[in-house]
Coordinates of C-alpha atoms in Angstrom, one line a residue:
M1 CA 0.2 -0.1 0.0
S2 CA 1.8 3.1 -1.0
A3 CA 1.1 6.7 0.8
Q4 CA -2.2 8.2 0.5
Q5 CA -4.4 11.2 1.7
S6 CA -5.7 10.3 4.9
Q7 CA -9.3 8.7 2.8
P8 CA -12.0 8.7 5.5
K9 CA -12.9 5.1 6.3
T10 CA -16.9 3.4 6.2
G11 CA -18.4 1.4 9.0
A12 CA -20.9 -0.1 9.3
Q13 CA -23.8 1.6 9.4
G14 CA -22.5 3.9 6.2
V15 CA -20.9 6.8 8.0
P16 CA -17.4 8.1 7.3
V17 CA -15.1 7.8 10.3
S18 CA -11.8 9.5 9.7
I19 CA -9.7 9.1 12.7
L20 CA -6.6 11.2 11.4
K21 CA -6.0 15.3 10.3
E22 CA -6.9 16.8 7.0
G23 CA -3.8 16.7 4.7
S24 CA -1.7 13.6 7.1
Q25 CA -0.1 11.2 4.4
R26 CA 0.0 7.5 5.0
T27 CA 2.5 4.7 4.7
V28 CA 2.3 0.8 5.0
G29 CA 3.6 -2.1 5.3
A30 CA 6.3 -3.0 2.9
D31 CA 6.0 0.5 0.7
A32 CA 6.7 2.0 4.6
R33 CA 10.1 0.0 5.1
R34 CA 11.1 0.4 1.7
S35 CA 10.5 4.5 2.8
N36 CA 13.4 3.8 5.1
I37 CA 15.5 1.7 4.2
M38 CA 16.3 3.3 1.1
A39 CA 16.8 6.7 2.9
A40 CA 19.5 4.7 5.3
K41 CA 21.3 3.3 2.6
V42 CA 21.4 6.9 0.7
V43 CA 23.0 7.7 3.9
S44 CA 25.6 5.5 4.0
E45 CA 26.2 5.8 0.4
I46 CA 27.1 9.5 0.9
L47 CA 30.0 7.8 3.9
Q48 CA 31.7 4.9 1.7
T49 CA 33.3 7.0 0.0
S50 CA 35.2 8.1 3.4
L51 CA 35.7 4.9 4.8
G52 CA 39.8 3.9 5.8
P53 CA 43.5 5.8 4.9
R54 CA 42.3 5.7 1.2
G55 CA 39.3 7.8 1.7
M56 CA 37.4 10.5 -0.1
D57 CA 36.8 14.0 2.1
K58 CA 33.9 16.0 1.9
L59 CA 33.3 19.4 1.4
L60 CA 30.3 21.1 3.6
I61 CA 28.5 24.5 3.4
D62 CA 26.5 25.2 5.8
A63 CA 23.5 27.8 5.3
F64 CA 25.3 30.5 6.8
G65 CA 28.2 29.4 3.0
D66 CA 31.1 28.2 6.8
V67 CA 33.2 25.4 5.0
T68 CA 33.4 22.1 6.5
I69 CA 36.1 19.4 4.3
T70 CA 36.7 16.5 7.0
G71 CA 37.0 12.5 6.7
D72 CA 35.0 11.6 10.3
G73 CA 31.5 10.5 10.0
A74 CA 29.9 12.1 13.2
T75 CA 30.8 15.4 11.9
I76 CA 30.1 15.1 8.2
L77 CA 26.6 13.1 9.2
K78 CA 26.1 16.8 11.8
E79 CA 27.0 18.7 9.4
M80 CA 24.7 18.1 6.4
E81 CA 21.2 19.0 9.0
I82 CA 19.5 15.7 7.8
Q83 CA 15.3 16.0 7.8
H84 CA 14.2 11.9 6.7
P85 CA 13.3 10.4 9.9
A86 CA 14.8 7.1 9.5
A87 CA 18.5 8.9 8.2
K88 CA 18.1 10.9 11.2
L89 CA 18.5 8.0 13.4
L90 CA 21.6 6.8 11.5
V91 CA 22.6 10.2 12.9
E92 CA 21.9 9.4 16.4
I93 CA 24.7 6.0 16.0
A94 CA 27.3 8.3 14.9
K95 CA 26.2 10.3 17.4
A96 CA 26.8 7.8 20.1
Q97 CA 29.6 6.1 18.8
D98 CA 31.9 9.4 19.3
A99 CA 30.1 10.2 22.9
E100 CA 30.9 5.8 23.6
V101 CA 34.4 5.9 21.8
G102 CA 35.3 8.4 19.6
D103 CA 36.1 6.2 16.9
G104 CA 34.3 4.4 14.0
T105 CA 31.2 6.5 13.1
T106 CA 31.5 6.2 9.6
T107 CA 32.3 1.9 9.8
V108 CA 28.8 2.5 12.0
V109 CA 26.8 3.9 10.0
V110 CA 28.0 2.2 6.3
L111 CA 27.5 -0.9 8.9
A112 CA 24.2 0.0 9.5
G113 CA 23.2 0.4 6.4
K114 CA 24.1 -3.0 4.5
M115 CA 22.9 -4.4 7.1
L116 CA 19.3 -3.0 6.7
E117 CA 20.5 -3.6 2.7
S118 CA 20.8 -7.6 3.4
A119 CA 17.3 -7.4 5.0
E120 CA 14.9 -5.9 2.3
S121 CA 16.3 -9.2 0.3
L122 CA 15.1 -10.7 2.1
L123 CA 12.1 -9.0 2.6
D124 CA 11.4 -9.2 -0.9
E125 CA 11.7 -12.3 -0.9
G126 CA 9.0 -12.6 1.1
I127 CA 10.3 -13.3 5.1
H128 CA 8.4 -11.2 7.8
P129 CA 11.1 -8.5 9.6
S130 CA 10.0 -10.7 12.7
I131 CA 13.0 -13.3 11.7
I132 CA 15.0 -10.8 10.3
I133 CA 15.6 -9.3 13.6
D134 CA 15.7 -12.8 15.9
G135 CA 18.7 -13.6 13.2
Y136 CA 20.7 -10.3 13.4
K137 CA 19.9 -10.5 17.3
K138 CA 22.0 -14.0 17.6
A139 CA 24.4 -13.1 14.8
M140 CA 25.1 -10.2 17.2
D141 CA 25.5 -12.4 20.4
Y142 CA 27.9 -15.1 18.3
A143 CA 30.2 -11.7 16.5
L144 CA 30.7 -10.7 20.0
E145 CA 32.1 -13.7 21.6
A146 CA 34.0 -14.6 18.4
A147 CA 35.2 -11.1 18.7
K148 CA 37.5 -11.5 21.6
G149 CA 39.1 -15.1 21.2
V150 CA 40.3 -12.9 18.1
A151 CA 41.5 -9.7 20.1
I152 CA 44.7 -9.8 21.9
P153 CA 46.0 -7.9 24.8
I154 CA 48.1 -5.7 24.9
D155 CA 50.3 -3.8 27.6
I156 CA 49.6 -0.2 28.2
T157 CA 52.6 0.8 29.8
K158 CA 54.0 0.5 27.3
K159 CA 53.8 3.9 24.7
E160 CA 54.6 2.5 21.4
E161 CA 52.2 0.5 22.0
L162 CA 49.9 3.1 22.5
V163 CA 51.0 5.0 20.0
K164 CA 51.1 2.2 17.0
V165 CA 47.6 1.9 18.0
V166 CA 46.5 5.9 18.3
A167 CA 48.0 6.6 15.0
N168 CA 46.1 3.9 13.0
S169 CA 42.4 5.5 14.4
L170 CA 43.9 8.8 12.8
S171 CA 44.6 7.2 9.0
S172 CA 42.0 8.0 7.5
K173 CA 42.1 11.5 8.6
V174 CA 42.7 14.9 6.9
V175 CA 45.9 15.0 8.9
A176 CA 47.2 11.5 8.0
E177 CA 50.5 12.0 7.0
A178 CA 51.0 13.5 10.3
R179 CA 49.4 11.2 12.2
D180 CA 52.2 9.2 14.3
Y181 CA 53.8 12.6 15.5
L182 CA 50.0 13.4 16.8
A183 CA 50.0 9.7 18.1
Q184 CA 52.6 10.8 20.1
K185 CA 51.3 13.7 21.4
A186 CA 48.2 12.1 22.4
V187 CA 49.5 9.0 24.0
E188 CA 51.5 11.5 26.1
A189 CA 48.9 13.3 27.3
A190 CA 46.4 9.8 28.0
L191 CA 50.1 8.9 30.2
I192 CA 50.2 11.7 32.4
A193 CA 47.0 12.3 32.9
A194 CA 45.3 8.6 33.7
D195 CA 45.1 7.6 37.0
K196 CA 46.0 3.7 38.6
V197 CA 42.0 2.0 40.0
N198 CA 41.9 -1.1 41.2
G199 CA 45.2 -2.3 39.5
G200 CA 43.6 -1.3 36.5
Y201 CA 43.8 2.0 34.8
N202 CA 41.5 4.8 34.0
L203 CA 41.6 8.3 31.8
D204 CA 39.9 11.2 32.8
L205 CA 39.8 13.0 29.8
D206 CA 38.8 16.4 31.2
W207 CA 42.2 16.8 32.2
I208 CA 43.3 17.0 29.1
K209 CA 43.0 19.9 26.7
V210 CA 43.3 20.1 23.1
E211 CA 43.5 24.6 21.7
K212 CA 44.4 25.6 19.2
K213 CA 46.0 28.3 17.0
K214 CA 47.0 29.5 13.6
G215 CA 50.5 29.5 12.2
K216 CA 53.4 27.2 11.6
S217 CA 52.5 23.7 11.0
L218 CA 51.3 20.5 12.2
Y219 CA 55.0 19.3 13.5
E220 CA 54.5 22.5 15.7
T221 CA 51.7 20.9 17.8
Q222 CA 53.5 20.9 21.5
L223 CA 52.7 19.0 25.2
I224 CA 52.3 22.1 27.5
Q225 CA 52.5 20.7 31.0
G226 CA 49.6 22.8 32.6
I227 CA 46.5 25.1 31.0
V228 CA 46.6 27.4 28.3
L229 CA 44.1 30.2 27.7
D230 CA 43.5 31.4 24.7
K231 CA 43.6 34.8 26.1
E232 CA 45.7 38.3 27.2
V233 CA 46.3 39.7 29.9
V234 CA 43.9 43.2 30.6
H235 CA 46.2 45.6 31.0
P236 CA 49.5 46.2 29.2
D237 CA 51.0 47.9 33.1
M238 CA 50.5 44.6 34.2
P239 CA 53.6 41.6 34.8
K240 CA 53.4 39.4 31.6
M241 CA 55.4 36.8 33.9
V242 CA 54.2 35.9 37.7
T243 CA 56.7 32.9 39.5
N244 CA 55.3 31.6 42.6
A245 CA 52.0 32.3 41.9
K246 CA 48.5 32.7 44.0
I247 CA 46.3 32.0 41.6
A248 CA 42.3 33.7 42.8
L249 CA 40.0 31.7 40.2
L250 CA 36.6 34.1 40.1
D251 CA 33.2 33.8 39.8
T252 CA 32.0 37.0 39.7
P253 CA 32.7 40.1 37.9
L254 CA 35.2 42.2 39.0
E255 CA 33.1 45.9 38.6
I256 CA 30.0 47.2 40.2
E257 CA 27.0 45.4 40.1
K258 CA 24.1 46.7 38.8
P259 CA 20.7 46.7 39.9
E260 CA 18.1 43.7 38.7
W261 CA 15.3 46.3 38.5
T262 CA 15.4 50.0 36.9
T263 CA 16.3 53.3 39.3
K264 CA 16.8 56.7 39.2
I265 CA 19.6 58.8 41.3
S266 CA 18.6 61.8 41.5
V267 CA 21.5 64.5 42.0
S268 CA 21.2 67.9 43.5
S269 CA 25.2 69.0 42.8
P270 CA 27.9 67.9 41.3
Q271 CA 29.9 67.1 44.8
Q272 CA 27.3 64.1 45.1
I273 CA 28.2 63.1 41.3
K274 CA 31.5 63.5 42.2
G275 CA 31.1 61.4 45.5
Y276 CA 28.7 58.6 43.9
L277 CA 31.4 58.0 41.0
E278 CA 34.7 58.0 44.1
E279 CA 32.1 56.0 46.0
E280 CA 32.5 53.5 43.4
T281 CA 36.1 53.5 42.5
S282 CA 36.3 52.9 46.8
I283 CA 34.9 49.7 46.2
L284 CA 36.6 48.5 43.4
K285 CA 39.7 49.6 45.7
S286 CA 38.4 47.7 48.9
Y287 CA 37.9 44.3 45.9
V288 CA 41.3 44.4 45.0
D289 CA 42.7 45.7 48.3
K290 CA 40.9 42.4 49.5
L291 CA 43.2 39.9 46.8
K292 CA 46.6 41.8 48.2
S293 CA 45.8 40.8 51.4
I294 CA 45.9 37.3 51.0
G295 CA 48.5 36.6 48.5
V296 CA 46.5 36.8 45.4
N297 CA 49.3 37.7 42.6
V298 CA 47.2 36.0 39.5
V299 CA 43.7 36.6 39.3
I300 CA 41.4 34.5 36.4
A301 CA 37.8 35.3 35.7
Q302 CA 34.7 33.7 33.9
K303 CA 33.7 37.4 33.7
G304 CA 34.3 41.3 33.3
I305 CA 36.5 43.0 35.3
D306 CA 36.3 47.1 35.0
D307 CA 38.7 49.5 33.7
T308 CA 38.8 50.9 36.9
A309 CA 39.7 47.5 38.6
Q310 CA 42.9 46.4 35.8
H311 CA 43.9 49.9 37.0
F312 CA 44.2 49.2 41.2
L313 CA 45.3 45.4 39.8
A314 CA 48.4 46.7 37.9
K315 CA 48.8 49.1 40.6
A316 CA 49.3 46.2 42.9
G317 CA 51.0 43.4 40.4
I318 CA 48.6 41.8 40.1
M319 CA 48.6 39.9 36.6
A320 CA 44.8 39.9 35.4
V321 CA 43.1 37.9 32.4
R322 CA 38.7 38.6 32.3
R323 CA 36.0 36.2 30.3
V324 CA 37.5 32.8 30.2
K325 CA 35.3 30.1 30.0
R326 CA 33.7 28.0 32.8
S327 CA 34.7 24.8 31.0
D328 CA 38.8 26.6 31.4
I329 CA 38.3 27.9 34.8
E330 CA 36.9 24.0 36.1
K331 CA 40.2 22.6 35.1
L332 CA 42.4 25.3 36.9
A333 CA 40.5 24.5 39.6
K334 CA 41.6 21.0 39.4
A335 CA 44.9 21.8 38.4
T336 CA 46.3 24.5 41.1
G337 CA 44.3 24.2 43.6
A338 CA 41.8 26.6 43.7
K339 CA 38.4 26.9 45.0
I340 CA 36.1 28.9 41.8
V341 CA 35.0 32.0 44.3
T342 CA 31.9 33.6 44.0
S343 CA 31.8 37.0 46.6
I344 CA 35.0 38.8 46.9
K345 CA 34.3 39.7 50.1
D346 CA 35.0 35.9 51.8
I347 CA 37.9 35.4 49.8
K348 CA 40.1 33.6 52.2
P349 CA 44.1 32.7 51.7
E350 CA 43.2 28.4 51.3
D351 CA 40.5 29.3 48.5
L352 CA 43.5 30.2 46.3
G353 CA 45.4 28.1 43.7
T354 CA 48.9 27.4 43.0
A355 CA 51.3 27.1 40.3
G356 CA 54.6 27.0 39.5
L357 CA 54.5 29.5 36.4
V358 CA 52.1 31.5 34.9
E359 CA 52.8 33.6 32.0
E360 CA 52.2 35.7 28.6
R361 CA 53.5 34.0 25.7
K362 CA 52.7 35.0 22.1
V363 CA 51.8 32.3 20.5
G364 CA 51.6 33.3 15.9
E365 CA 49.6 36.6 16.0
E366 CA 48.1 36.3 19.2
K367 CA 48.8 35.9 23.4
M368 CA 47.7 33.3 25.0
V369 CA 48.4 32.9 28.9
F370 CA 50.3 29.3 29.8
V371 CA 49.3 27.6 33.5
E372 CA 52.2 25.1 34.1
Q373 CA 53.8 23.9 36.4
C374 CA 50.5 23.2 38.6
P375 CA 50.1 21.2 41.3
N376 CA 48.5 18.2 39.7
P377 CA 50.2 17.7 37.5
K378 CA 47.5 15.8 35.8
A379 CA 46.3 18.8 33.5
V380 CA 47.9 19.0 30.0
T381 CA 47.1 20.8 27.5
I382 CA 48.1 19.5 23.2
L383 CA 48.3 23.1 21.7
V384 CA 47.8 23.0 17.9
R385 CA 49.2 24.4 15.4
G386 CA 48.4 24.9 11.5
A387 CA 49.1 26.4 8.1
A388 CA 44.6 27.5 8.1
D389 CA 42.1 27.1 9.8
R390 CA 40.3 24.8 8.3
I391 CA 43.8 22.3 8.8
V392 CA 43.7 22.6 12.7
D393 CA 40.3 22.6 12.8
E394 CA 40.3 18.8 11.1
T395 CA 43.8 18.5 12.9
E396 CA 41.8 19.0 16.8
R397 CA 38.5 16.8 15.7
S398 CA 41.1 14.2 15.1
L399 CA 43.1 14.5 18.5
Q400 CA 39.7 14.2 20.4
D401 CA 39.5 11.2 17.9
A402 CA 42.7 9.7 19.0
L403 CA 42.6 10.7 23.0
H404 CA 38.6 8.7 23.5
V405 CA 40.8 5.5 21.1
A406 CA 43.6 5.8 23.7
R407 CA 40.9 6.2 26.4
D408 CA 39.7 3.0 25.3
L409 CA 42.6 0.9 25.8
F410 CA 42.2 2.0 28.7
R411 CA 38.9 1.1 29.6
E412 CA 40.2 -3.0 28.0
A413 CA 43.3 -3.1 27.1
K414 CA 42.4 -6.0 24.4
I415 CA 43.3 -4.8 20.3
V416 CA 42.4 -6.9 16.5
P417 CA 43.7 -6.1 13.5
G418 CA 42.3 -3.6 11.5
G419 CA 41.7 -3.3 7.5
G420 CA 38.9 -5.2 6.9
A421 CA 41.1 -8.5 8.7
F422 CA 38.7 -8.2 11.7
E423 CA 35.5 -8.1 10.1
M424 CA 37.0 -10.4 7.4
E425 CA 37.5 -12.7 10.1
I426 CA 33.5 -12.4 12.5
S427 CA 31.6 -12.8 8.8
R428 CA 33.8 -16.1 7.7
R429 CA 33.0 -17.5 11.6
I430 CA 29.5 -16.4 11.4
R431 CA 28.7 -18.1 8.5
E432 CA 30.4 -20.8 9.7
Y433 CA 27.5 -20.7 12.8
G434 CA 24.7 -20.0 10.4
R435 CA 24.8 -22.7 8.3
K436 CA 23.9 -24.8 11.5
L437 CA 21.0 -23.1 12.4
P438 CA 17.8 -24.0 11.1
G439 CA 14.8 -22.6 9.7
K440 CA 14.8 -18.6 7.7
E441 CA 16.8 -17.1 10.7
Q442 CA 19.7 -18.4 8.7
L443 CA 18.9 -16.8 5.9
A444 CA 19.2 -14.0 8.6
V445 CA 22.4 -15.1 9.8
L446 CA 24.1 -15.2 6.5
K447 CA 23.0 -12.1 5.0
F448 CA 24.0 -10.4 8.7
A449 CA 27.9 -12.1 8.1
E450 CA 27.3 -10.8 4.2
A451 CA 27.0 -7.3 5.6
V452 CA 30.3 -7.4 8.2
E453 CA 31.7 -8.3 4.4
Q454 CA 30.9 -5.6 3.3
I455 CA 33.7 -3.1 5.7
P456 CA 37.1 -5.2 3.6
V457 CA 35.0 -5.0 0.4
I458 CA 34.7 -0.5 0.5
L459 CA 38.1 -0.2 2.2
A460 CA 39.4 -2.8 -1.6
L461 CA 37.7 -0.2 -3.9
T462 CA 38.7 3.4 -1.3
A463 CA 41.9 1.8 -2.1
G464 CA 41.4 1.6 -5.8
L465 CA 41.4 -3.0 -5.7
D466 CA 39.5 -5.4 -7.5
P467 CA 36.7 -6.5 -5.0
V468 CA 36.1 -9.2 -6.7
D469 CA 40.1 -10.2 -6.5
A470 CA 40.3 -9.1 -3.3
I471 CA 37.4 -10.4 -1.4
A472 CA 38.2 -14.3 -3.3
E473 CA 41.9 -13.5 -2.3
L474 CA 41.4 -12.9 2.2
R475 CA 38.6 -15.4 1.8
K476 CA 40.9 -18.5 1.0
R477 CA 43.4 -16.9 3.7
H478 CA 41.4 -16.7 6.1
D479 CA 40.1 -19.8 5.6
A480 CA 43.3 -21.0 5.8
G481 CA 44.3 -19.5 9.1
E482 CA 45.3 -15.8 8.4
I483 CA 43.1 -13.7 10.8
D484 CA 45.1 -10.8 10.6
A485 CA 44.8 -10.6 6.4
G486 CA 42.9 -7.4 5.5
V487 CA 43.4 -4.3 3.0
D488 CA 46.9 -3.2 2.6
V489 CA 45.6 0.2 0.9
L490 CA 48.8 2.1 1.0
S491 CA 50.1 -0.3 -1.5
G492 CA 47.2 -1.3 -3.0
K493 CA 47.7 -5.2 -1.8
I494 CA 46.0 -8.3 0.4
A495 CA 48.8 -8.6 3.5
R496 CA 49.1 -9.5 6.8
M497 CA 47.8 -6.1 8.9
G498 CA 50.1 -8.3 11.8
Q499 CA 52.5 -7.3 10.2
M500 CA 52.0 -4.1 9.4
N501 CA 50.6 -2.9 13.3
V502 CA 47.5 -1.7 11.9
Y503 CA 45.4 -2.6 15.4
D504 CA 42.0 -0.8 16.1
P505 CA 41.2 -1.0 20.0
L506 CA 38.7 -3.6 20.7
I507 CA 36.2 -2.3 22.5
V508 CA 35.6 0.7 19.5
K509 CA 34.8 -3.0 17.5
E510 CA 31.8 -4.4 19.5
Q511 CA 30.0 -1.1 19.5
V512 CA 30.1 -0.8 16.0
I513 CA 28.0 -4.3 16.1
K514 CA 25.8 -3.3 19.1
S515 CA 25.0 0.0 17.0
A516 CA 24.2 -0.9 14.2
V517 CA 22.6 -4.0 15.0
E518 CA 20.1 -1.7 17.5
A519 CA 19.4 0.5 14.7
S520 CA 18.7 -2.0 12.0
I521 CA 16.1 -3.3 13.9
M522 CA 14.9 -0.6 14.7
V523 CA 14.5 0.8 11.6
L524 CA 12.5 -3.3 10.7
R525 CA 10.4 -3.1 13.3
I526 CA 8.7 0.4 11.3
D527 CA 5.9 -0.6 9.1
D528 CA 3.3 1.9 9.2
I529 CA 4.7 5.2 9.1
I530 CA 1.6 8.9 9.9
A531 CA 2.9 12.1 8.8
A532 CA 1.3 14.7 10.6
S533 CA 0.0 17.5 7.2
Q534 CA 2.0 21.0 8.5
S535 CA -0.2 23.5 10.4
K536 CA 0.7 27.5 9.0
V537 CA 1.4 29.3 12.2
G538 CA 2.1 33.0 11.3
G539 CA 3.2 32.3 7.4
G540 CA 5.8 29.3 8.7
S541 CA 5.0 25.7 9.0
K542 CA 5.0 25.1 12.8
K543 CA 7.1 21.7 13.3
S544 CA 6.1 18.8 16.0
E545 CA 7.9 17.8 18.3
G546 CA 10.0 13.7 17.3
G547 CA 11.2 15.5 14.1
E548 CA 10.9 18.6 11.3
G549 CA 7.9 17.8 9.5
S550 CA 5.8 16.4 11.9
E551 CA 6.8 12.8 10.9
G552 CA 6.1 10.3 12.8
S553 CA 6.4 6.5 13.2
K554 CA 5.1 3.4 15.0
E555 CA 6.3 0.7 15.8
D556 CA 5.3 -3.2 15.6

């Protein structure tokens, strides 16, 4: 039954019955599934050319004309402003993948699309969606179990072990040429910030700040032991370098508070105006005197600092920085041991933080403030450099992915061969498992294996290989026991990934399988799409909660 306008139905007594608003559209059954699967396949096909080290990048232009060049799946989907509800589901799984493990966003969307494409062929043969769903669940459980058998444990205290995995996660990015250098910086930062907990390690990425500044080259990217603020000292007469700093972190403006309501002041003489201004000055001076009396020599404020207060701070020899981001204030609090103060009148010496050095330095054409030699050495900053804004932006995104991969390895110190070798081996094992199953579920499990096998096929395509020849050789070598045989995209041949040190974290691959299956099942369960008519409100369209265009969907 195809999409149609809502028509009144005739009841038993011949009375028309209409349950939907006039102008609503309803698509049911096979047409609804076909529509959703097609939307998901289109999104998957857009991303599949970006998969792997030889994948292409996308140039995205938003409504304001801002340009983004990236090969990162999550970034591409975020910038595309997708409207179809089923396609939005793939955007959501990419976001979840990015938030959970920070890598594999392109793979998860491509795999979900291939799973739905495989399911579509079974639907066309008359197999019920529930049977396909049950088969996919069984295949997923078996795949996750098989993944543990393929995984190799690593020693995360060895820097070189971490670097080879983290560098592999950067090989498909715009910054791939500098992947080894950037991976070194990411791993060094991760090892500094990691905590030893219950015999294992925990990495809190809040300790690691990624700051960017255009200029020089990618190879000028630095790891700073401390916090770097993209701000400058507020007054030219203030010291530009303070050693043995006593730092006050203020979450209150260093200026006269404005009343919350409208006020008027009546004056009858110039002396009254003068007295009013002098009182304001006196209040600001008292704030500065209070800070100086407890030994403050650096003030870092989240809000504004009045010009008069700047003058008094400079006279007192106190360095001050204003309008610092809340996230940076919180990092400084952890790094320096300071408390974030909301009232200057109540500040005490024990509220202050300490640092060996606070210095304003010129980076490129601008100035930045470096807070170094902090009492908590876990606080570090990676200062990203690059020749152009877009390179710097992409490097920042890539480093965030690299840091997530390092965190994944601390969470579970197991790796699997990359280059499609893992997917090829899992596909082979699922196929063997599926052939032992009775009934139609066997067909769903075999289609699942076929979908997983598409990842090395796409890697072969992006590397310029013949996919048929590549998959035939991969099957032959995996059947012979070469678990790590994969696609060497750089030299364009099938090779042993272990010998090339091409590995991925196990936890990333597990999350890819889970997310792709969950998204596929969600789409397959939908058999009815009811799209309400758009209400005109003030000349514009009113959009309901749950998606643009007021589209909703009903599950079985």
